[in-house]
Short mmCIF file of N, CA and C in Angstrom, two decimals:
data_model
loop_
_atom_site.label_atom_id
_atom_site.label_comp_id
_atom_site.label_asym_id
_atom_site.label_seq_id
_atom_site.Cartn_x
_atom_site.Cartn_y
_atom_site.Cartn_z
N UNK U 29 -73.79 -40.09 101.45
CA UNK U 29 -74.01 -39.36 100.19
C UNK U 29 -73.37 -40.06 99.03
N UNK U 30 -71.61 -39.17 99.28
CA UNK U 30 -71.67 -39.80 98.21
C UNK U 30 -71.06 -41.48 98.00
N UNK U 31 -71.91 -41.79 98.62
CA UNK U 31 -72.22 -43.51 98.97
C UNK U 31 -73.35 -43.24 97.77
N UNK U 32 -74.30 -43.07 97.44
CA UNK U 32 -74.70 -43.10 96.44
C UNK U 32 -74.64 -41.86 95.44
N UNK U 33 -73.09 -41.11 95.34
CA UNK U 33 -72.82 -40.94 93.52
C UNK U 33 -71.54 -41.92 93.23
N UNK U 34 -71.04 -42.68 94.41
CA UNK U 34 -70.45 -43.57 93.24
C UNK U 34 -71.39 -44.92 93.23
N UNK U 35 -72.50 -44.97 92.91
CA UNK U 35 -72.96 -46.16 93.01
C UNK U 35 -73.19 -46.66 91.07
N UNK U 36 -73.16 -47.93 91.32
CA UNK U 36 -72.68 -48.25 89.63
C UNK U 36 -73.96 -48.38 88.48
N UNK U 37 -74.12 -47.85 87.60
CA UNK U 37 -74.84 -47.06 87.08
C UNK U 37 -75.24 -47.89 85.43
N UNK U 38 -76.25 -47.82 85.33
CA UNK U 38 -77.34 -48.86 84.16
C UNK U 38 -76.82 -48.16 82.56
N UNK U 39 -77.11 -49.56 81.65
CA UNK U 39 -76.96 -49.12 80.19
C UNK U 39 -77.81 -47.77 80.36
N UNK U 40 -79.59 -47.79 80.48
CA UNK U 40 -79.49 -46.62 80.22
C UNK U 40 -79.40 -45.96 80.69
N UNK U 41 -78.59 -45.64 81.87
CA UNK U 41 -78.17 -44.68 82.68
C UNK U 41 -76.74 -43.65 82.24
N UNK U 42 -76.20 -44.55 81.79
CA UNK U 42 -74.70 -44.15 81.32
C UNK U 42 -75.30 -43.42 79.49
N UNK U 43 -76.15 -44.38 79.03
CA UNK U 43 -76.36 -43.57 77.29
C UNK U 43 -76.94 -42.17 77.32
N UNK U 44 -77.71 -42.19 78.12
CA UNK U 44 -78.72 -41.09 79.15
C UNK U 44 -77.77 -39.93 79.16
N UNK U 45 -76.42 -40.18 80.08
CA UNK U 45 -75.44 -39.35 80.76
C UNK U 45 -74.59 -39.11 79.58
N UNK U 46 -74.31 -39.83 78.76
CA UNK U 46 -73.37 -39.24 77.43
C UNK U 46 -74.31 -38.77 75.52
N UNK U 47 -75.91 -38.91 76.52
CA UNK U 47 -76.25 -38.70 75.07
C UNK U 47 -76.10 -39.44 73.83
N UNK U 48 -75.82 -40.37 74.06
CA UNK U 48 -75.63 -41.39 72.68
C UNK U 48 -76.67 -42.85 73.03
N UNK U 49 -76.50 -43.86 71.22
CA UNK U 49 -77.70 -44.04 72.17
C UNK U 49 -77.19 -45.68 72.22
N UNK U 50 -78.42 -46.80 72.91
CA UNK U 50 -78.36 -47.59 73.48
C UNK U 50 -76.70 -48.51 72.09
N UNK U 51 -76.86 -48.81 71.40
CA UNK U 51 -76.61 -49.43 70.35
C UNK U 51 -74.82 -48.88 69.81
N UNK U 52 -74.89 -47.90 69.99
CA UNK U 52 -73.34 -46.73 69.72
C UNK U 52 -72.81 -47.51 71.33
N UNK U 53 -73.47 -47.95 72.99
CA UNK U 53 -72.90 -47.53 73.60
C UNK U 53 -72.27 -49.22 74.06
N UNK U 54 -73.28 -50.71 73.13
CA UNK U 54 -72.58 -51.28 73.35
C UNK U 54 -72.00 -51.93 72.17
N UNK U 55 -72.25 -50.92 71.35
CA UNK U 55 -70.48 -50.58 70.13
C UNK U 55 -69.31 -50.85 71.12
N UNK U 56 -69.27 -49.30 71.51
CA UNK U 56 -67.90 -49.48 71.94
C UNK U 56 -67.10 -50.15 73.40
N UNK U 57 -68.37 -50.56 74.08
CA UNK U 57 -68.02 -51.53 74.98
C UNK U 57 -67.07 -52.74 73.93
N UNK U 58 -67.19 -53.40 73.19
CA UNK U 58 -67.06 -54.41 71.54
C UNK U 58 -66.14 -54.04 71.49
N UNK U 59 -65.82 -52.03 70.50
CA UNK U 59 -65.19 -52.68 69.50
C UNK U 59 -63.84 -51.54 70.26
N UNK U 60 -64.27 -50.04 71.17
CA UNK U 60 -63.11 -49.31 71.77
C UNK U 60 -63.32 -49.43 73.65
N UNK U 61 -63.70 -50.97 73.75
CA UNK U 61 -62.94 -50.84 75.54
C UNK U 61 -63.39 -50.10 76.51
N UNK U 62 -64.74 -49.28 75.85
CA UNK U 62 -64.59 -49.23 77.08
C UNK U 62 -65.29 -49.75 78.07
N UNK U 63 -64.95 -48.92 79.81
CA UNK U 63 -64.50 -49.55 80.69
C UNK U 63 -66.52 -49.59 81.06
N UNK U 64 -66.46 -50.85 81.11
CA UNK U 64 -67.97 -51.47 81.56
C UNK U 64 -67.72 -52.80 82.63
N UNK U 65 -68.67 -53.46 83.22
CA UNK U 65 -68.49 -54.18 84.19
C UNK U 65 -69.36 -55.61 84.01
N UNK U 66 -69.22 -56.49 83.22
CA UNK U 66 -71.10 -57.63 83.71
C UNK U 66 -71.20 -58.44 84.49
N UNK U 67 -72.49 -58.42 84.90
CA UNK U 67 -73.07 -58.85 86.54
C UNK U 67 -73.77 -59.10 85.52
N UNK U 68 -74.03 -61.06 85.69
CA UNK U 68 -75.06 -61.67 85.02
C UNK U 68 -75.24 -60.89 83.45
N UNK U 69 -76.37 -61.52 83.46
CA UNK U 69 -76.93 -60.72 81.64
C UNK U 69 -76.74 -59.18 81.80
N UNK U 70 -76.59 -58.22 83.15
CA UNK U 70 -76.94 -56.79 83.18
C UNK U 70 -74.93 -55.96 82.58
N UNK U 71 -74.58 -54.74 81.79
CA UNK U 71 -73.62 -53.80 81.97
C UNK U 71 -73.61 -53.02 83.06
N UNK U 72 -72.58 -52.91 83.84
CA UNK U 72 -72.92 -51.69 84.96
C UNK U 72 -71.70 -51.25 84.60
N UNK U 73 -72.56 -49.42 84.86
CA UNK U 73 -70.66 -48.44 84.68
C UNK U 73 -69.98 -47.78 85.70
N UNK U 74 -69.35 -47.89 86.18
CA UNK U 74 -68.61 -46.55 86.97
C UNK U 74 -68.32 -45.03 86.34
N UNK U 75 -69.35 -44.06 86.38
CA UNK U 75 -69.35 -42.97 85.82
C UNK U 75 -68.09 -42.38 85.59
N UNK U 76 -67.21 -41.70 87.20
CA UNK U 76 -65.71 -41.85 86.90
C UNK U 76 -64.72 -42.90 86.43
N UNK U 77 -64.89 -44.13 86.24
CA UNK U 77 -64.52 -44.88 85.19
C UNK U 77 -64.65 -44.37 82.85
N UNK U 78 -66.07 -44.15 83.26
CA UNK U 78 -65.93 -43.90 81.76
C UNK U 78 -65.87 -41.84 81.00
N UNK U 79 -66.30 -41.78 82.51
CA UNK U 79 -65.60 -40.04 82.42
C UNK U 79 -64.64 -40.23 82.33
N UNK U 80 -63.21 -40.48 82.55
CA UNK U 80 -61.76 -40.60 82.31
C UNK U 80 -61.27 -41.68 80.91
N UNK U 81 -62.13 -42.46 80.63
CA UNK U 81 -62.33 -43.61 79.32
C UNK U 81 -62.71 -42.70 78.16
N UNK U 82 -63.30 -40.66 78.51
CA UNK U 82 -63.48 -40.08 76.93
C UNK U 82 -62.31 -39.33 76.94
N UNK U 83 -62.66 -39.20 78.26
CA UNK U 83 -61.44 -37.63 78.32
C UNK U 83 -59.97 -38.09 77.61
N UNK U 84 -59.80 -39.39 77.92
CA UNK U 84 -58.72 -40.15 77.41
C UNK U 84 -58.94 -40.62 75.61
N UNK U 85 -59.58 -40.31 75.23
CA UNK U 85 -59.69 -40.82 73.79
C UNK U 85 -60.37 -41.04 73.62
N UNK U 86 -61.88 -41.89 74.43
CA UNK U 86 -61.08 -43.77 74.00
C UNK U 86 -62.55 -43.29 72.60
N UNK U 87 -63.88 -42.87 72.87
CA UNK U 87 -64.67 -42.51 72.26
C UNK U 87 -64.83 -42.01 71.05
N UNK U 88 -62.97 -41.64 71.05
CA UNK U 88 -62.78 -40.54 69.32
C UNK U 88 -62.00 -41.42 68.73
N UNK U 89 -62.53 -42.18 68.51
CA UNK U 89 -62.12 -43.47 66.84
C UNK U 89 -62.83 -42.76 65.74
N UNK U 90 -61.90 -42.02 64.79
CA UNK U 90 -62.21 -41.24 64.00
C UNK U 90 -62.26 -42.76 62.84
N UNK U 91 -61.77 -43.48 62.49
CA UNK U 91 -61.99 -44.79 62.20
C UNK U 91 -63.32 -45.06 62.05
N UNK U 92 -63.77 -44.52 62.54
CA UNK U 92 -65.22 -45.41 62.85
C UNK U 92 -66.30 -45.02 63.03
N UNK U 93 -67.25 -44.93 61.96
CA UNK U 93 -68.61 -44.00 61.58
C UNK U 93 -68.98 -44.36 63.11
N UNK U 94 -69.52 -45.44 63.58
CA UNK U 94 -70.36 -45.55 65.23
C UNK U 94 -70.61 -44.84 66.06
N UNK U 95 -69.19 -44.41 66.20
CA UNK U 95 -69.09 -42.96 66.88
C UNK U 95 -69.43 -42.20 66.59
N UNK U 96 -70.52 -41.36 65.45
CA UNK U 96 -70.76 -40.51 65.67
C UNK U 96 -72.43 -40.01 65.78
N UNK U 97 -72.79 -39.41 66.60
CA UNK U 97 -74.13 -39.75 66.83
C UNK U 97 -74.74 -37.93 66.07
#
């Protein structure tokens, strides 16, 4: 069961988890170094990596209006 908890999340799953738009997720990947891994044409995420990035303030760029939803 722990194996399923550590699976790769899709863009749709991570935006739902974070409560953000798809556009915001792509901007964060590009401009704010959100931890994401490219697999072919798809972006995939590890929930624990994203959680650590958020806790470290990665999503809190005060100068970027795009980070506000």
